Amino acid sequence: MISTAPVSQHHINEILVGLRAADKFTSLRDFTPDETIEWVIKKSFFTQTIFFRGKLGVIWGLQTKSLVDPYGYIWMLTTNIVEEHPKAFLRKSKTITRQALQACPILRCHVDMAHVKSHDWLIWLGFKTLGIESIDEKPYWVMELRAE
């Protein structure tokens, strides 16, 4: 059973403890990891927590850089629970993508090139690879999905 809820401070604390290795990240500037997540959430106009059988699996959100920016920048953090429920996660990913495209007709994201599985998942969802950008001297794929 999959359920959703608005993101709360409790969810932020829980996701920090259970982040999958592929979702671990370098904090922004001098921020701690929890401050980084809180900053990303604050900058997002939509956020959601997804539970699989009552266990936190995903926090995701959508941002724009400005009110006139045509791009929605989608981000997602996951716990190992998604590995226990791969089919449910894939089905929910399709729903998330549809929801995001309703809000923003063009979605973009950056994927660390060390995370090939994440790249392949986005390709499966319909994203295209636009190229490679360097962020803090690390290579990232630039991914995009457009509403049809």
Short mmCIF file of N, CA and C in Angstrom, two decimals:
data_model
loop_
_atom_site.label_atom_id
_atom_site.label_comp_id
_atom_site.label_asym_id
_atom_site.label_seq_id
_atom_site.Cartn_x
_atom_site.Cartn_y
_atom_site.Cartn_z
N MET A 1 0.83 -1.18 0.00
CA MET A 1 0.00 0.00 0.00
C MET A 1 0.88 1.25 0.00
N ILE A 2 0.56 2.18 -0.87
CA ILE A 2 1.31 3.43 -0.98
C ILE A 2 0.44 4.56 -0.44
N SER A 3 1.04 5.42 0.36
CA SER A 3 0.33 6.61 0.85
C SER A 3 1.26 7.81 0.73
N THR A 4 0.66 9.00 0.74
CA THR A 4 1.44 10.23 0.61
C THR A 4 1.04 11.20 1.72
N ALA A 5 1.93 12.15 1.98
CA ALA A 5 1.67 13.19 2.98
C ALA A 5 2.55 14.39 2.67
N PRO A 6 2.15 15.57 3.15
CA PRO A 6 3.04 16.73 3.04
C PRO A 6 4.32 16.45 3.83
N VAL A 7 5.41 17.05 3.42
CA VAL A 7 6.70 16.86 4.10
C VAL A 7 6.67 17.60 5.44
N SER A 8 7.14 16.91 6.48
CA SER A 8 7.23 17.51 7.82
C SER A 8 8.68 17.43 8.31
N GLN A 9 8.97 18.12 9.38
CA GLN A 9 10.31 18.06 9.98
C GLN A 9 10.66 16.63 10.38
N HIS A 10 9.69 15.91 10.86
CA HIS A 10 9.91 14.50 11.23
C HIS A 10 10.38 13.69 10.01
N HIS A 11 9.76 13.93 8.86
CA HIS A 11 10.14 13.22 7.63
C HIS A 11 11.57 13.58 7.21
N ILE A 12 11.91 14.85 7.36
CA ILE A 12 13.28 15.28 7.03
C ILE A 12 14.28 14.55 7.90
N ASN A 13 14.02 14.49 9.19
CA ASN A 13 14.93 13.79 10.11
C ASN A 13 15.03 12.31 9.76
N GLU A 14 13.90 11.71 9.41
CA GLU A 14 13.87 10.29 9.09
C GLU A 14 14.61 9.99 7.78
N ILE A 15 14.44 10.84 6.78
CA ILE A 15 15.11 10.60 5.49
C ILE A 15 16.62 10.72 5.65
N LEU A 16 17.08 11.62 6.50
CA LEU A 16 18.53 11.78 6.71
C LEU A 16 19.16 10.51 7.26
N VAL A 17 18.45 9.81 8.10
CA VAL A 17 18.96 8.57 8.70
C VAL A 17 18.98 7.44 7.68
N GLY A 18 17.97 7.41 6.80
CA GLY A 18 17.82 6.26 5.91
C GLY A 18 18.18 6.48 4.46
N LEU A 19 18.86 7.56 4.12
CA LEU A 19 19.19 7.82 2.71
C LEU A 19 19.95 6.67 2.07
N ARG A 20 19.52 6.32 0.85
CA ARG A 20 20.27 5.33 0.08
C ARG A 20 21.61 5.94 -0.32
N ALA A 21 22.60 5.10 -0.55
CA ALA A 21 23.93 5.58 -0.94
C ALA A 21 23.87 6.45 -2.18
N ALA A 22 23.00 6.10 -3.13
CA ALA A 22 22.89 6.87 -4.37
C ALA A 22 22.33 8.27 -4.13
N ASP A 23 21.69 8.49 -2.99
CA ASP A 23 21.09 9.78 -2.70
C ASP A 23 21.89 10.62 -1.70
N LYS A 24 23.00 10.10 -1.25
CA LYS A 24 23.83 10.90 -0.35
C LYS A 24 24.46 12.02 -1.17
N PHE A 25 24.65 13.15 -0.57
CA PHE A 25 25.06 14.33 -1.31
C PHE A 25 25.99 15.17 -0.45
N THR A 26 26.63 16.07 -1.10
CA THR A 26 27.45 17.06 -0.40
C THR A 26 26.55 18.22 -0.04
N SER A 27 26.61 18.65 1.18
CA SER A 27 25.78 19.76 1.63
C SER A 27 26.15 21.04 0.90
N LEU A 28 25.18 21.91 0.78
CA LEU A 28 25.41 23.21 0.15
C LEU A 28 26.31 24.07 1.04
N ARG A 29 27.33 24.59 0.48
CA ARG A 29 28.25 25.50 1.15
C ARG A 29 28.56 25.07 2.57
N ASP A 30 28.17 25.87 3.55
CA ASP A 30 28.47 25.55 4.95
C ASP A 30 27.26 24.98 5.67
N PHE A 31 26.24 24.51 4.92
CA PHE A 31 25.05 23.96 5.54
C PHE A 31 25.28 22.51 5.95
N THR A 32 24.61 22.09 7.01
CA THR A 32 24.59 20.68 7.38
C THR A 32 23.63 19.97 6.42
N PRO A 33 23.65 18.62 6.36
CA PRO A 33 22.71 17.93 5.47
C PRO A 33 21.24 18.28 5.75
N ASP A 34 20.85 18.38 7.03
CA ASP A 34 19.45 18.70 7.31
C ASP A 34 19.12 20.14 6.90
N GLU A 35 20.06 21.06 7.06
CA GLU A 35 19.84 22.44 6.60
C GLU A 35 19.74 22.50 5.08
N THR A 36 20.51 21.66 4.40
CA THR A 36 20.46 21.61 2.94
C THR A 36 19.08 21.14 2.48
N ILE A 37 18.59 20.05 3.08
CA ILE A 37 17.26 19.55 2.71
C ILE A 37 16.19 20.58 3.03
N GLU A 38 16.28 21.20 4.19
CA GLU A 38 15.30 22.23 4.55
C GLU A 38 15.32 23.39 3.55
N TRP A 39 16.51 23.79 3.10
CA TRP A 39 16.63 24.86 2.11
C TRP A 39 15.98 24.46 0.79
N VAL A 40 16.26 23.23 0.34
CA VAL A 40 15.68 22.74 -0.92
C VAL A 40 14.16 22.71 -0.81
N ILE A 41 13.66 22.24 0.32
CA ILE A 41 12.21 22.18 0.51
C ILE A 41 11.61 23.57 0.53
N LYS A 42 12.27 24.50 1.20
CA LYS A 42 11.77 25.88 1.28
C LYS A 42 11.70 26.51 -0.12
N LYS A 43 12.64 26.18 -0.99
CA LYS A 43 12.68 26.74 -2.35
C LYS A 43 11.70 26.04 -3.31
N SER A 44 11.11 24.94 -2.86
CA SER A 44 10.20 24.17 -3.71
C SER A 44 8.77 24.67 -3.55
N PHE A 45 8.04 24.70 -4.66
CA PHE A 45 6.63 25.10 -4.57
C PHE A 45 5.73 23.89 -4.33
N PHE A 46 6.28 22.69 -4.48
CA PHE A 46 5.54 21.47 -4.18
C PHE A 46 6.49 20.45 -3.59
N THR A 47 6.09 19.80 -2.50
CA THR A 47 6.86 18.70 -1.91
C THR A 47 5.89 17.63 -1.44
N GLN A 48 6.39 16.41 -1.41
CA GLN A 48 5.54 15.29 -0.99
C GLN A 48 6.40 14.19 -0.40
N THR A 49 5.83 13.51 0.59
CA THR A 49 6.46 12.33 1.19
C THR A 49 5.66 11.13 0.73
N ILE A 50 6.35 10.05 0.37
CA ILE A 50 5.68 8.83 -0.08
C ILE A 50 6.10 7.69 0.84
N PHE A 51 5.09 6.95 1.29
CA PHE A 51 5.30 5.82 2.19
C PHE A 51 4.91 4.53 1.47
N PHE A 52 5.67 3.48 1.71
CA PHE A 52 5.39 2.15 1.21
C PHE A 52 5.11 1.27 2.42
N ARG A 53 3.88 0.80 2.54
CA ARG A 53 3.45 0.00 3.70
C ARG A 53 3.79 0.71 5.01
N GLY A 54 3.56 2.01 5.04
CA GLY A 54 3.75 2.80 6.24
C GLY A 54 5.18 3.24 6.52
N LYS A 55 6.12 2.85 5.66
CA LYS A 55 7.52 3.22 5.87
C LYS A 55 7.94 4.29 4.86
N LEU A 56 8.66 5.31 5.34
CA LEU A 56 9.12 6.40 4.49
C LEU A 56 10.02 5.88 3.38
N GLY A 57 9.65 6.16 2.14
CA GLY A 57 10.46 5.73 1.01
C GLY A 57 11.01 6.87 0.19
N VAL A 58 10.24 7.96 0.06
CA VAL A 58 10.61 9.03 -0.87
C VAL A 58 10.18 10.39 -0.32
N ILE A 59 11.04 11.38 -0.49
CA ILE A 59 10.65 12.78 -0.40
C ILE A 59 11.05 13.38 -1.74
N TRP A 60 10.10 14.06 -2.37
CA TRP A 60 10.40 14.68 -3.66
C TRP A 60 9.76 16.06 -3.72
N GLY A 61 10.25 16.85 -4.66
CA GLY A 61 9.70 18.19 -4.81
C GLY A 61 9.99 18.78 -6.17
N LEU A 62 9.43 19.96 -6.35
CA LEU A 62 9.53 20.66 -7.62
C LEU A 62 9.83 22.12 -7.34
N GLN A 63 10.80 22.67 -8.08
CA GLN A 63 11.21 24.07 -7.93
C GLN A 63 11.21 24.74 -9.30
N THR A 64 11.15 26.06 -9.29
CA THR A 64 11.46 26.85 -10.47
C THR A 64 12.47 27.89 -10.02
N LYS A 65 13.25 28.40 -10.96
CA LYS A 65 14.23 29.42 -10.61
C LYS A 65 13.60 30.80 -10.49
N SER A 66 12.49 31.01 -11.21
CA SER A 66 11.77 32.29 -11.15
C SER A 66 10.33 32.05 -11.59
N LEU A 67 9.51 33.05 -11.43
CA LEU A 67 8.10 32.93 -11.82
C LEU A 67 7.92 32.75 -13.32
N VAL A 68 8.87 33.23 -14.11
CA VAL A 68 8.76 33.12 -15.57
C VAL A 68 9.59 31.97 -16.15
N ASP A 69 10.25 31.23 -15.30
CA ASP A 69 11.06 30.10 -15.75
C ASP A 69 10.15 28.99 -16.26
N PRO A 70 10.33 28.53 -17.50
CA PRO A 70 9.45 27.48 -18.03
C PRO A 70 9.81 26.08 -17.50
N TYR A 71 10.93 25.96 -16.83
CA TYR A 71 11.39 24.66 -16.37
C TYR A 71 11.01 24.39 -14.92
N GLY A 72 10.61 23.16 -14.67
CA GLY A 72 10.44 22.69 -13.30
C GLY A 72 11.65 21.82 -12.99
N TYR A 73 12.27 22.08 -11.88
CA TYR A 73 13.45 21.30 -11.48
C TYR A 73 13.00 20.30 -10.43
N ILE A 74 12.99 19.03 -10.82
CA ILE A 74 12.49 17.98 -9.95
C ILE A 74 13.65 17.38 -9.17
N TRP A 75 13.42 17.09 -7.90
CA TRP A 75 14.43 16.45 -7.06
C TRP A 75 13.76 15.35 -6.25
N MET A 76 14.55 14.38 -5.84
CA MET A 76 14.02 13.24 -5.09
C MET A 76 15.10 12.64 -4.20
N LEU A 77 14.70 12.30 -3.00
CA LEU A 77 15.56 11.57 -2.07
C LEU A 77 14.83 10.30 -1.68
N THR A 78 15.56 9.18 -1.61
CA THR A 78 14.92 7.90 -1.31
C THR A 78 15.65 7.16 -0.19
N THR A 79 14.91 6.25 0.44
CA THR A 79 15.48 5.36 1.44
C THR A 79 15.56 3.95 0.83
N ASN A 80 16.12 3.02 1.57
CA ASN A 80 16.23 1.64 1.09
C ASN A 80 14.87 0.97 0.93
N ILE A 81 13.82 1.57 1.46
CA ILE A 81 12.47 1.01 1.31
C ILE A 81 12.11 0.87 -0.17
N VAL A 82 12.59 1.78 -1.03
CA VAL A 82 12.26 1.67 -2.46
C VAL A 82 12.87 0.40 -3.06
N GLU A 83 13.98 -0.06 -2.50
CA GLU A 83 14.60 -1.31 -2.97
C GLU A 83 13.74 -2.52 -2.59
N GLU A 84 12.98 -2.40 -1.50
CA GLU A 84 12.11 -3.48 -1.05
C GLU A 84 10.80 -3.53 -1.83
N HIS A 85 10.45 -2.41 -2.48
CA HIS A 85 9.19 -2.31 -3.22
C HIS A 85 9.45 -1.72 -4.62
N PRO A 86 10.29 -2.39 -5.42
CA PRO A 86 10.69 -1.79 -6.71
C PRO A 86 9.53 -1.56 -7.68
N LYS A 87 8.59 -2.50 -7.78
CA LYS A 87 7.48 -2.32 -8.72
C LYS A 87 6.57 -1.17 -8.28
N ALA A 88 6.29 -1.11 -6.99
CA ALA A 88 5.45 -0.02 -6.47
C ALA A 88 6.15 1.32 -6.69
N PHE A 89 7.46 1.35 -6.47
CA PHE A 89 8.23 2.58 -6.69
C PHE A 89 8.17 3.01 -8.15
N LEU A 90 8.32 2.07 -9.07
CA LEU A 90 8.27 2.41 -10.49
C LEU A 90 6.89 2.93 -10.88
N ARG A 91 5.83 2.28 -10.39
CA ARG A 91 4.47 2.76 -10.69
C ARG A 91 4.27 4.16 -10.13
N LYS A 92 4.71 4.39 -8.88
CA LYS A 92 4.53 5.70 -8.26
C LYS A 92 5.37 6.74 -8.99
N SER A 93 6.53 6.35 -9.51
CA SER A 93 7.38 7.28 -10.28
C SER A 93 6.65 7.82 -11.49
N LYS A 94 5.89 6.97 -12.15
CA LYS A 94 5.09 7.43 -13.30
C LYS A 94 4.07 8.47 -12.85
N THR A 95 3.43 8.23 -11.70
CA THR A 95 2.45 9.17 -11.17
C THR A 95 3.11 10.50 -10.81
N ILE A 96 4.26 10.43 -10.16
CA ILE A 96 5.01 11.63 -9.79
C ILE A 96 5.34 12.45 -11.04
N THR A 97 5.80 11.77 -12.08
CA THR A 97 6.17 12.45 -13.31
C THR A 97 4.97 13.15 -13.93
N ARG A 98 3.83 12.47 -13.96
CA ARG A 98 2.61 13.09 -14.50
C ARG A 98 2.21 14.32 -13.69
N GLN A 99 2.25 14.20 -12.35
CA GLN A 99 1.92 15.33 -11.48
C GLN A 99 2.84 16.52 -11.75
N ALA A 100 4.12 16.24 -11.84
CA ALA A 100 5.10 17.31 -12.05
C ALA A 100 4.90 17.99 -13.41
N LEU A 101 4.60 17.20 -14.44
CA LEU A 101 4.39 17.78 -15.77
C LEU A 101 3.13 18.62 -15.85
N GLN A 102 2.15 18.35 -15.01
CA GLN A 102 0.95 19.19 -14.97
C GLN A 102 1.30 20.58 -14.44
N ALA A 103 2.24 20.63 -13.49
CA ALA A 103 2.65 21.91 -12.90
C ALA A 103 3.65 22.65 -13.79
N CYS A 104 4.54 21.91 -14.42
CA CYS A 104 5.60 22.49 -15.27
C CYS A 104 5.73 21.62 -16.52
N PRO A 105 5.51 22.18 -17.70
CA PRO A 105 5.54 21.36 -18.91
C PRO A 105 6.93 20.87 -19.33
N ILE A 106 7.96 21.40 -18.71
CA ILE A 106 9.32 20.93 -18.99
C ILE A 106 10.01 20.67 -17.65
N LEU A 107 10.44 19.43 -17.46
CA LEU A 107 11.14 19.06 -16.23
C LEU A 107 12.62 18.89 -16.51
N ARG A 108 13.43 19.35 -15.60
CA ARG A 108 14.88 19.17 -15.71
C ARG A 108 15.43 18.66 -14.39
N CYS A 109 16.53 17.94 -14.49
CA CYS A 109 17.25 17.53 -13.28
C CYS A 109 18.69 17.20 -13.66
N HIS A 110 19.52 17.15 -12.65
CA HIS A 110 20.92 16.77 -12.81
C HIS A 110 21.13 15.46 -12.07
N VAL A 111 21.85 14.54 -12.71
CA VAL A 111 22.12 13.23 -12.13
C VAL A 111 23.62 13.01 -12.09
N ASP A 112 24.13 12.75 -10.91
CA ASP A 112 25.54 12.43 -10.73
C ASP A 112 25.89 11.26 -11.64
N MET A 113 26.93 11.40 -12.45
CA MET A 113 27.28 10.35 -13.40
C MET A 113 27.74 9.06 -12.74
N ALA A 114 27.99 9.09 -11.46
CA ALA A 114 28.33 7.87 -10.73
C ALA A 114 27.08 7.01 -10.51
N HIS A 115 25.90 7.57 -10.73
CA HIS A 115 24.65 6.87 -10.44
C HIS A 115 23.95 6.46 -11.73
N VAL A 116 24.51 5.48 -12.39
CA VAL A 116 24.01 5.01 -13.68
C VAL A 116 22.58 4.47 -13.55
N LYS A 117 22.28 3.80 -12.46
CA LYS A 117 20.94 3.24 -12.25
C LYS A 117 19.89 4.36 -12.20
N SER A 118 20.22 5.48 -11.59
CA SER A 118 19.30 6.62 -11.54
C SER A 118 19.09 7.19 -12.94
N HIS A 119 20.16 7.28 -13.71
CA HIS A 119 20.07 7.75 -15.09
C HIS A 119 19.16 6.83 -15.91
N ASP A 120 19.37 5.52 -15.79
CA ASP A 120 18.57 4.55 -16.54
C ASP A 120 17.09 4.62 -16.15
N TRP A 121 16.82 4.85 -14.86
CA TRP A 121 15.44 4.98 -14.38
C TRP A 121 14.78 6.20 -15.02
N LEU A 122 15.50 7.32 -15.09
CA LEU A 122 14.94 8.51 -15.71
C LEU A 122 14.69 8.31 -17.21
N ILE A 123 15.57 7.60 -17.88
CA ILE A 123 15.36 7.26 -19.30
C ILE A 123 14.08 6.44 -19.43
N TRP A 124 13.89 5.46 -18.55
CA TRP A 124 12.69 4.63 -18.55
C TRP A 124 11.43 5.49 -18.36
N LEU A 125 11.54 6.55 -17.56
CA LEU A 125 10.41 7.46 -17.34
C LEU A 125 10.16 8.39 -18.54
N GLY A 126 11.09 8.43 -19.48
CA GLY A 126 10.91 9.25 -20.67
C GLY A 126 11.84 10.45 -20.75
N PHE A 127 12.69 10.66 -19.76
CA PHE A 127 13.63 11.78 -19.80
C PHE A 127 14.66 11.55 -20.91
N LYS A 128 15.15 12.63 -21.45
CA LYS A 128 16.23 12.59 -22.44
C LYS A 128 17.48 13.18 -21.80
N THR A 129 18.63 12.67 -22.20
CA THR A 129 19.90 13.22 -21.73
C THR A 129 20.30 14.35 -22.67
N LEU A 130 20.43 15.56 -22.11
CA LEU A 130 20.78 16.72 -22.93
C LEU A 130 22.28 16.93 -23.05
N GLY A 131 23.02 16.46 -22.07
CA GLY A 131 24.46 16.67 -22.07
C GLY A 131 25.01 16.47 -20.68
N ILE A 132 26.20 16.99 -20.49
CA ILE A 132 26.91 16.84 -19.21
C ILE A 132 27.32 18.22 -18.72
N GLU A 133 27.13 18.47 -17.44
CA GLU A 133 27.58 19.71 -16.80
C GLU A 133 28.45 19.34 -15.61
N SER A 134 29.39 20.20 -15.33
CA SER A 134 30.23 20.02 -14.16
C SER A 134 29.70 20.91 -13.03
N ILE A 135 29.45 20.31 -11.89
CA ILE A 135 29.02 21.03 -10.70
C ILE A 135 30.00 20.69 -9.59
N ASP A 136 30.66 21.70 -9.06
CA ASP A 136 31.70 21.49 -8.05
C ASP A 136 32.71 20.43 -8.51
N GLU A 137 33.08 20.52 -9.78
CA GLU A 137 34.09 19.66 -10.40
C GLU A 137 33.65 18.20 -10.49
N LYS A 138 32.36 17.92 -10.39
CA LYS A 138 31.82 16.57 -10.58
C LYS A 138 30.93 16.58 -11.81
N PRO A 139 31.01 15.53 -12.65
CA PRO A 139 30.17 15.49 -13.85
C PRO A 139 28.75 15.02 -13.54
N TYR A 140 27.78 15.72 -14.13
CA TYR A 140 26.37 15.38 -13.98
C TYR A 140 25.71 15.34 -15.35
N TRP A 141 24.81 14.35 -15.55
CA TRP A 141 23.98 14.36 -16.74
C TRP A 141 22.90 15.41 -16.53
N VAL A 142 22.59 16.16 -17.56
CA VAL A 142 21.46 17.07 -17.56
C VAL A 142 20.32 16.32 -18.25
N MET A 143 19.22 16.13 -17.52
CA MET A 143 18.10 15.34 -18.02
C MET A 143 16.88 16.26 -18.20
N GLU A 144 16.05 15.94 -19.20
CA GLU A 144 14.87 16.76 -19.45
C GLU A 144 13.73 15.88 -19.92
N LEU A 145 12.52 16.26 -19.50
CA LEU A 145 11.29 15.62 -19.95
C LEU A 145 10.28 16.71 -20.29
N ARG A 146 9.68 16.60 -21.46
CA ARG A 146 8.70 17.59 -21.91
C ARG A 146 7.32 16.93 -21.98
N ALA A 147 6.31 17.71 -21.58
CA ALA A 147 4.93 17.22 -21.71
C ALA A 147 4.60 17.07 -23.18
N GLU A 148 3.78 16.10 -23.49
CA GLU A 148 3.41 15.87 -24.90
C GLU A 148 2.21 16.67 -25.28
#
